[in-house]
Coordinates of N, CA, C and O in Angstrom, one line a residue:
A1 N 14.8 -15.9 -7.0 CA 16.1 -14.5 -8.1 C 15.8 -14.9 -9.5 O 16.2 -15.4 -9.4
G2 N 16.6 -13.7 -10.0 CA 16.5 -13.6 -11.4 C 16.4 -12.0 -12.1 O 16.6 -11.4 -10.6
V3 N 16.4 -12.2 -13.1 CA 16.1 -11.1 -13.7 C 15.4 -10.9 -14.8 O 15.5 -12.2 -15.6
K4 N 15.1 -10.0 -14.6 CA 13.6 -9.5 -16.0 C 14.3 -8.5 -16.3 O 14.2 -6.8 -15.6
N5 N 14.7 -8.1 -17.8 CA 14.1 -6.5 -18.9 C 15.3 -5.3 -17.3 O 15.1 -4.4 -17.6
G6 N 16.5 -6.6 -18.0 CA 17.8 -6.3 -16.8 C 17.3 -6.1 -15.5 O 18.4 -5.3 -14.9
R7 N 16.7 -6.6 -14.2 CA 16.3 -5.5 -13.1 C 16.3 -7.6 -12.3 O 16.2 -8.0 -12.5
D8 N 17.6 -6.9 -10.8 CA 17.6 -8.2 -10.6 C 16.7 -7.8 -9.4 O 15.6 -7.2 -9.3
Y9 N 15.4 -10.0 -9.3 CA 14.9 -9.7 -8.2 C 14.8 -10.6 -7.9 O 15.5 -11.6 -7.4
T10 N 13.8 -10.7 -6.6 CA 14.1 -12.3 -5.6 C 12.1 -12.4 -4.9 O 11.9 -11.5 -4.6
V11 N 12.4 -13.3 -5.3 CA 10.8 -14.3 -4.4 C 11.0 -14.6 -4.0 O 12.1 -15.4 -3.3
E12 N 9.7 -14.1 -2.3 CA 10.3 -14.9 -0.8 C 8.7 -15.6 -1.0 O 7.6 -14.9 -1.5
E13 N 9.4 -16.7 0.2 CA 7.6 -17.7 0.3 C 8.1 -17.4 1.9 O 9.0 -17.3 2.4
V14 N 6.6 -16.8 2.4 CA 6.2 -17.1 3.3 C 5.1 -18.3 3.7 O 4.5 -18.5 2.7
E15 N 5.4 -18.7 4.6 CA 4.1 -19.7 5.2 C 2.3 -18.7 5.9 O 1.2 -19.2 4.9
N16 N 2.1 -18.1 5.9 CA 0.9 -16.9 6.0 C 1.4 -15.8 6.0 O 1.9 -15.1 6.0
E17 N -0.6 -15.2 6.1 CA -0.5 -13.8 5.7 C -0.3 -12.4 6.7 O 0.8 -12.1 7.1
R18 N 0.3 -13.5 8.0 CA 1.1 -12.1 9.3 C 2.6 -12.3 8.9 O 2.9 -11.4 8.6
N19 N 3.0 -12.9 8.2 CA 4.4 -13.4 7.8 C 4.5 -12.5 6.6 O 5.6 -12.3 6.5
L20 N 3.5 -12.6 5.7 CA 3.8 -11.6 4.8 C 3.6 -10.3 5.5 O 4.6 -9.7 4.6
L21 N 3.0 -10.2 6.1 CA 2.9 -8.2 6.3 C 3.5 -8.4 7.3 O 4.2 -7.0 7.0
L22 N 4.2 -8.3 8.3 CA 5.6 -8.5 8.5 C 7.1 -8.5 8.1 O 7.4 -7.6 7.8
R23 N 6.8 -8.8 6.7 CA 8.1 -8.7 5.7 C 7.9 -7.4 5.2 O 8.9 -6.9 4.9
V24 N 6.7 -7.8 4.8 CA 6.4 -6.4 4.4 C 7.1 -4.5 5.2 O 7.7 -4.2 4.9
V25 N 6.9 -5.5 6.5 CA 7.3 -4.2 7.8 C 9.1 -4.2 8.0 O 9.6 -3.0 7.7
G26 N 9.7 -5.6 7.6 CA 11.4 -5.5 7.8 C 11.1 -4.5 6.6 O 12.7 -4.7 6.8
I27 N 11.1 -4.9 5.3 CA 11.2 -3.8 4.4 C 11.8 -2.3 4.6 O 12.0 -2.1 4.8
I28 N 10.3 -2.2 4.7 CA 9.9 -0.3 4.6 C 11.0 -0.1 5.8 O 11.5 0.9 5.3
Q29 N 10.7 -0.5 7.0 CA 12.2 -0.4 7.9 C 13.4 -0.6 8.0 O 13.9 0.1 7.8
T30 N 14.1 -1.9 7.3 CA 15.6 -1.1 6.3 C 15.6 -0.3 5.4 O 16.8 0.2 5.3
K31 N 15.0 -0.2 4.7 CA 14.8 1.2 3.0 C 14.3 2.2 4.2 O 14.8 3.3 3.4
D32 N 13.8 2.3 4.7 CA 13.3 4.0 5.6 C 13.3 4.9 5.1 O 13.6 5.9 5.1
P33 N 11.8 4.3 4.0 CA 11.9 6.0 3.0 C 11.0 6.8 3.5 O 10.7 6.4 4.6
D34 N 11.3 7.7 3.2 CA 10.6 9.6 3.8 C 9.0 8.7 2.8 O 7.9 9.7 4.0
I35 N 8.6 8.6 2.1 CA 6.9 8.8 0.9 C 7.1 7.4 0.4 O 8.2 6.3 0.1
L36 N 5.8 6.9 0.8 CA 5.5 5.7 0.5 C 4.2 5.8 -0.6 O 3.1 6.7 -0.2
I37 N 4.4 5.2 -1.8 CA 3.5 5.5 -3.3 C 2.6 4.3 -2.8 O 3.3 3.4 -3.4
S38 N 1.6 4.1 -3.2 CA 0.0 3.1 -3.2 C -0.7 4.3 -4.2 O -1.2 4.3 -4.7
W39 N -0.7 2.5 -5.2 CA -1.9 3.0 -5.9 C -3.3 3.6 -5.8 O -3.9 5.2 -6.8
D40 N -3.5 3.3 -5.0 CA -4.7 3.2 -4.6 C -4.1 3.3 -3.0 O -4.2 2.1 -1.8
T41 N -4.7 4.2 -2.3 CA -4.3 4.3 -0.4 C -5.4 4.0 -0.1 O -5.8 3.8 1.1
L42 N -6.9 3.0 -0.5 CA -7.8 2.8 0.6 C -7.9 1.5 0.6 O -7.9 0.8 0.9
D43 N -8.4 1.3 -1.2 CA -9.1 0.3 -1.1 C -7.8 -1.2 -2.4 O -8.4 -2.5 -1.1
S44 N -7.2 -0.6 -2.1 CA -6.1 -2.1 -3.2 C -5.1 -2.3 -2.3 O -4.1 -2.9 -3.5
G45 N -4.4 -0.5 -1.4 CA -3.7 -0.7 -1.8 C -2.6 -0.6 -0.5 O -3.0 -1.3 1.0
L46 N -2.1 0.4 0.6 CA -1.5 1.0 1.2 C -3.2 0.7 2.4 O -2.8 0.2 3.0
G47 N -4.5 1.3 2.5 CA -5.0 1.2 3.5 C -5.9 -0.4 3.6 O -6.4 -0.6 4.7
Y48 N -5.9 -1.4 2.3 CA -5.9 -2.6 2.7 C -4.6 -3.2 3.1 O -5.1 -3.9 4.2
M49 N -3.6 -2.5 3.4 CA -2.6 -3.6 4.5 C -3.0 -3.4 5.6 O -2.8 -4.0 6.5
L50 N -3.3 -1.6 5.7 CA -4.0 -1.7 6.7 C -4.6 -2.0 7.1 O -4.2 -2.8 8.8
D51 N -5.2 -2.0 6.7 CA -6.5 -3.3 7.1 C -6.6 -4.9 7.8 O -6.6 -4.6 9.0
R52 N -6.0 -5.3 7.3 CA -5.7 -6.9 7.2 C -5.2 -7.0 8.4 O -5.0 -7.9 9.0
G53 N -4.0 -6.0 8.8 CA -2.9 -6.3 9.7 C -3.9 -5.9 11.0 O -3.8 -7.1 12.2
D54 N -5.2 -5.2 10.4 CA -5.8 -4.9 12.2 C -6.6 -6.0 12.2 O -7.3 -6.2 12.9
R55 N -7.6 -6.4 11.2 CA -8.0 -7.7 10.9 C -7.3 -9.8 11.4 O -8.0 -10.5 11.6
L56 N -5.9 -9.3 11.2 CA -5.7 -10.7 12.0 C -5.8 -10.9 13.5 O -6.0 -10.0 14.4
E57 N -6.2 -12.6 14.0 CA -5.7 -12.5 15.4 C -4.5 -13.0 15.8 O -4.4 -13.5 15.2
P58 N -4.1 -12.1 16.6 CA -4.0 -11.5 17.5 C -3.8 -10.2 16.1 O -3.0 -10.6 15.5
S59 N -4.6 -9.2 16.4 CA -4.5 -7.7 15.2 C -2.3 -7.5 15.6 O -1.6 -7.9 15.7
L60 N -2.7 -6.9 13.6 CA -1.1 -6.0 13.8 C -1.5 -4.2 13.6 O -2.0 -4.5 12.8
D61 N -1.0 -3.5 14.5 CA -0.9 -2.2 13.6 C 0.1 -2.4 13.6 O 1.5 -1.3 13.7
M62 N -0.2 -1.8 12.1 CA 0.7 -1.4 10.9 C 1.0 -0.6 10.6 O 2.1 0.2 9.6
T63 N -0.1 1.1 10.8 CA 0.5 2.2 11.2 C 1.7 2.2 11.3 O 2.3 3.4 11.8
R64 N 1.8 1.3 12.8 CA 2.6 2.1 14.4 C 4.0 1.5 13.4 O 5.0 1.6 13.7
L65 N 3.8 -0.3 13.2 CA 5.6 -1.2 12.6 C 5.8 -0.3 11.7 O 6.9 -0.4 11.2
I66 N 5.1 0.6 10.4 CA 5.4 0.8 9.4 C 6.3 2.4 9.4 O 6.8 3.5 8.6
G67 N 5.4 3.1 10.6 CA 6.2 4.4 10.7 C 7.5 4.5 11.9 O 7.8 3.1 11.8
R68 N 7.9 6.1 11.3 CA 9.1 5.7 12.2 C 9.2 6.2 13.3 O 10.6 6.2 14.1
M69 N 7.8 5.4 14.6 CA 7.7 5.8 15.7 C 7.3 4.5 16.2 O 5.9 4.3 16.7
P70 N 8.1 3.2 16.2 CA 7.1 1.7 16.3 C 6.8 2.1 17.5 O 6.4 1.0 17.8
R71 N 7.9 2.2 18.3 CA 7.2 2.3 20.2 C 6.1 2.6 20.5 O 5.5 2.2 21.7
V72 N 5.4 3.9 19.6 CA 4.3 4.8 20.4 C 2.5 3.6 19.2 O 3.0 3.8 18.2
S73 N 1.7 2.9 20.1 CA 0.8 3.4 19.6 C -0.4 3.7 19.3 O -0.8 5.0 19.6
T74 N -0.6 4.0 17.8 CA -1.9 4.6 17.6 C -3.2 4.5 17.5 O -4.3 4.5 17.1
G75 N -2.8 2.9 17.9 CA -4.9 2.6 19.0 C -5.3 1.6 17.4 O -6.6 1.4 17.6
G76 N -4.9 1.2 16.6 CA -5.2 0.8 15.4 C -5.9 1.6 14.7 O -5.1 2.2 14.6
N77 N -6.2 0.8 13.7 CA -5.9 1.2 12.7 C -8.4 1.4 12.0 O -8.7 2.1 11.3
R78 N -8.9 0.3 13.1 CA -10.1 0.9 13.2 C -10.6 1.9 12.9 O -11.0 2.6 14.1
L79 N -9.9 2.7 11.9 CA -11.0 4.6 12.7 C -12.4 4.4 11.7 O -12.5 6.2 12.5
G80 N -13.3 3.8 11.2 CA -14.5 4.2 11.6 C -14.8 4.6 9.8 O -14.3 6.0 9.2
D81 N -16.3 5.0 9.9 CA -17.0 5.6 8.8 C -16.6 7.7 9.1 O -16.2 8.0 8.4
E82 N -17.2 7.4 10.2 CA -17.0 9.0 10.3 C -15.4 9.4 9.8 O -15.0 11.0 9.1
W83 N -14.6 9.2 10.0 CA -12.8 9.2 10.4 C -12.8 9.7 8.6 O -12.4 10.4 8.1
M84 N -12.6 8.4 7.5 CA -13.1 8.0 6.2 C -14.2 9.1 6.1 O -13.1 9.9 4.7
N85 N -15.1 9.8 6.3 CA -16.2 10.4 5.6 C -15.6 11.7 5.8 O -15.2 13.2 4.8
K86 N -14.1 11.9 6.2 CA -13.6 13.3 6.8 C -12.3 13.6 6.3 O -12.3 15.2 5.3
T87 N -11.6 12.7 6.2 CA -10.6 12.8 5.4 C -10.7 12.2 3.9 O -9.7 12.5 3.0
G88 N -11.6 11.5 3.7 CA -11.8 10.6 2.0 C -10.2 9.4 2.8 O -10.4 9.2 3.4
P89 N -9.9 9.0 0.3 CA -9.5 8.3 0.0 C -8.0 8.3 0.6 O -7.7 9.2 0.4
G90 N -7.7 7.4 0.9 CA -6.4 7.3 1.9 C -6.3 7.9 3.8 O -5.2 8.0 3.8
G91 N -7.1 8.2 4.1 CA -7.5 8.0 6.0 C -6.2 7.8 6.5 O -5.4 8.2 7.0
P92 N -6.5 6.4 6.2 CA -5.3 5.4 7.4 C -4.0 5.9 7.0 O -3.2 5.0 7.9
T93 N -3.6 5.5 5.7 CA -2.3 6.2 5.3 C -1.3 7.6 6.5 O -0.7 7.8 6.4
A94 N -2.9 8.5 7.0 CA -2.3 10.1 7.1 C -1.5 9.5 8.6 O -1.7 10.4 9.4
T95 N -2.1 8.0 9.0 CA -2.0 8.2 10.4 C -0.2 7.6 10.4 O 0.0 7.2 11.9
I96 N 0.0 7.1 9.4 CA 0.9 6.9 9.9 C 2.7 7.7 10.2 O 3.0 8.6 9.0
V97 N 3.5 7.6 11.0 CA 4.2 8.6 11.5 C 4.7 8.5 11.1 O 6.0 7.3 11.3
G98 N 6.1 9.7 10.7 CA 7.2 10.0 9.9 C 7.4 9.4 8.7 O 8.6 10.1 7.7
R99 N 5.9 9.7 8.1 CA 6.4 9.3 6.8 C 5.3 9.7 5.8 O 4.1 10.1 6.1
V100 N 4.9 10.4 4.4 CA 4.1 10.8 3.6 C 3.5 9.3 2.8 O 4.8 8.5 2.4
G101 N 2.5 9.6 2.9 CA 1.3 8.8 2.4 C 1.3 9.4 0.4 O 0.9 10.5 0.8
I102 N 1.3 8.8 0.0 CA 0.9 9.4 -1.8 C 0.1 8.6 -2.3 O 0.0 7.4 -3.0
C103 N -0.9 9.0 -2.6 CA -2.6 8.2 -3.7 C -1.5 8.7 -5.0 O -2.4 9.7 -5.7
G104 N -1.1 7.4 -6.0 CA -0.9 7.8 -7.3 C -1.6 7.5 -8.2 O -1.0 8.7 -9.1
W105 N -2.8 7.3 -8.0 CA -3.6 7.8 -9.5 C -4.2 9.5 -9.2 O -4.6 9.4 -9.9
R106 N -4.4 9.2 -7.9 CA -4.8 11.0 -7.7 C -3.5 12.1 -8.2 O -4.2 12.7 -8.9
V107 N -2.7 11.6 -7.8 CA -1.2 12.0 -9.1 C -1.8 12.1 -10.9 O -2.0 13.0 -10.9
M108 N -1.6 10.6 -10.8 CA -1.7 11.2 -12.5 C -3.4 11.4 -13.0 O -3.1 12.0 -13.5
S109 N -4.2 11.7 -12.0 CA -5.4 12.4 -12.8 C -4.8 13.6 -13.1 O -5.8 14.3 -13.7
S110 N -3.8 14.5 -12.3 CA -4.0 15.4 -12.9 C -2.7 15.9 -13.9 O -2.2 16.7 -14.7
E111 N -1.8 14.5 -13.7 CA -0.8 14.7 -15.0 C -1.4 13.8 -16.2 O -0.6 14.0 -17.0
V112 N -1.8 13.1 -16.3 CA -2.4 12.1 -17.7 C -3.4 12.3 -17.9 O -4.8 12.3 -16.8
K113 N -3.6 12.9 -19.5 CA -4.9 13.1 -19.5 C -5.9 11.1 -20.3 O -5.7 10.7 -21.7
H114 N -6.9 10.4 -19.2 CA -7.1 8.9 -19.8 C -8.5 9.5 -19.4 O -8.7 9.4 -17.8
P115 N -9.8 9.0 -20.1 CA -10.8 8.8 -19.0 C -10.8 7.4 -18.5 O -11.4 8.1 -18.0
N116 N -10.1 7.1 -18.2 CA -9.6 5.9 -16.8 C -9.0 5.8 -16.6 O -7.8 5.6 -16.4
V117 N -8.2 7.3 -16.0 CA -6.9 7.3 -15.0 C -6.7 6.5 -14.0 O -5.6 5.9 -12.9
S118 N -7.5 6.3 -13.1 CA -7.7 5.5 -11.5 C -7.8 4.2 -12.3 O -7.1 3.6 -11.3
F119 N -7.4 3.6 -13.6 CA -7.4 1.8 -13.4 C -5.7 2.0 -14.1 O -5.8 2.3 -15.4
L120 N -5.3 1.8 -13.0 CA -3.4 1.0 -13.8 C -3.5 0.8 -14.7 O -2.7 0.8 -15.5
P121 N -3.6 -0.4 -15.1 CA -3.2 -1.1 -16.4 C -3.2 -0.1 -17.7 O -2.6 -0.6 -18.2
A122 N -5.1 0.8 -17.3 CA -5.1 1.2 -18.6 C -3.0 2.7 -18.9 O -3.3 3.4 -19.8
V123 N -3.3 3.3 -17.8 CA -2.4 3.9 -17.7 C -0.8 3.7 -17.8 O -0.1 4.4 -18.6
V124 N -0.4 2.3 -17.0 CA 0.8 2.1 -18.1 C 1.2 1.5 -18.8 O 1.7 1.9 -19.7
G125 N 0.1 1.5 -19.6 CA -0.6 0.8 -21.2 C 0.1 1.6 -22.2 O 0.5 2.0 -22.9
M126 N -0.5 3.0 -21.0 CA -0.5 4.4 -22.1 C 1.2 4.9 -22.0 O 1.3 5.9 -22.7
I127 N 2.1 5.4 -20.7 CA 2.7 5.7 -20.6 C 4.0 4.9 -20.6 O 4.4 5.6 -21.4
L128 N 4.0 3.1 -20.2 CA 4.9 2.6 -20.9 C 4.9 1.7 -22.1 O 5.6 1.2 -22.9
G129 N 3.5 2.2 -22.1 CA 3.5 0.9 -23.8 C 3.5 -0.6 -23.0 O 3.6 -1.3 -24.4
E130 N 2.9 -1.4 -22.0 CA 3.2 -2.4 -22.1 C 2.4 -2.4 -21.1 O 2.2 -1.7 -20.5
K131 N 1.5 -4.6 -21.5 CA 0.8 -4.4 -20.7 C 1.1 -4.8 -19.7 O 1.6 -5.5 -19.0
L132 N -0.4 -4.5 -17.8 CA 0.1 -4.9 -17.0 C -1.1 -6.5 -16.8 O -2.4 -5.6 -17.1
P133 N -0.6 -7.5 -16.1 CA -1.5 -8.2 -16.1 C -2.9 -6.9 -15.1 O -2.5 -6.8 -14.2
W134 N -3.7 -8.3 -15.8 CA -4.5 -8.0 -14.2 C -5.8 -9.0 -13.8 O -6.3 -9.7 -14.9
H135 N -6.1 -8.9 -12.8 CA -7.4 -9.7 -11.6 C -7.8 -9.5 -10.9 O -8.2 -8.6 -10.6
D136 N -9.4 -9.5 -11.8 CA -11.1 -8.7 -10.7 C -10.6 -10.0 -9.2 O -10.1 -11.1 -9.4
R137 N -11.0 -9.1 -8.6 CA -11.1 -10.2 -7.0 C -11.7 -10.8 -7.0 O -12.5 -11.1 -7.5

């Protein structure tokens, strides 16, 4: 626990990826937000989290767990290329029952005039005037 820029924060440690995803599920269920905002709802945001849960053995149906109807199965997260081609980026987040998923960079692309609006550190630097650490995968 600590304070940075006048805000309290807590650092939690988990044993493995499964426990990390289940902790995120617990936070979402406790706070019960109507809207989930992710900078990128496919590659490195909510969509990635949903995919990671699906790839664990045994798998976690993250769309079911973070949705508002956790007892109803959505049949897993592997929606396939055909679904992704029809829905576009963020398709998996559209299957989260009872919550709205918003892609942050798409919103910012219409609000901010910057040549690299899909790159989060560039937008944070422009709007907040602060540098955001960035690490390549």
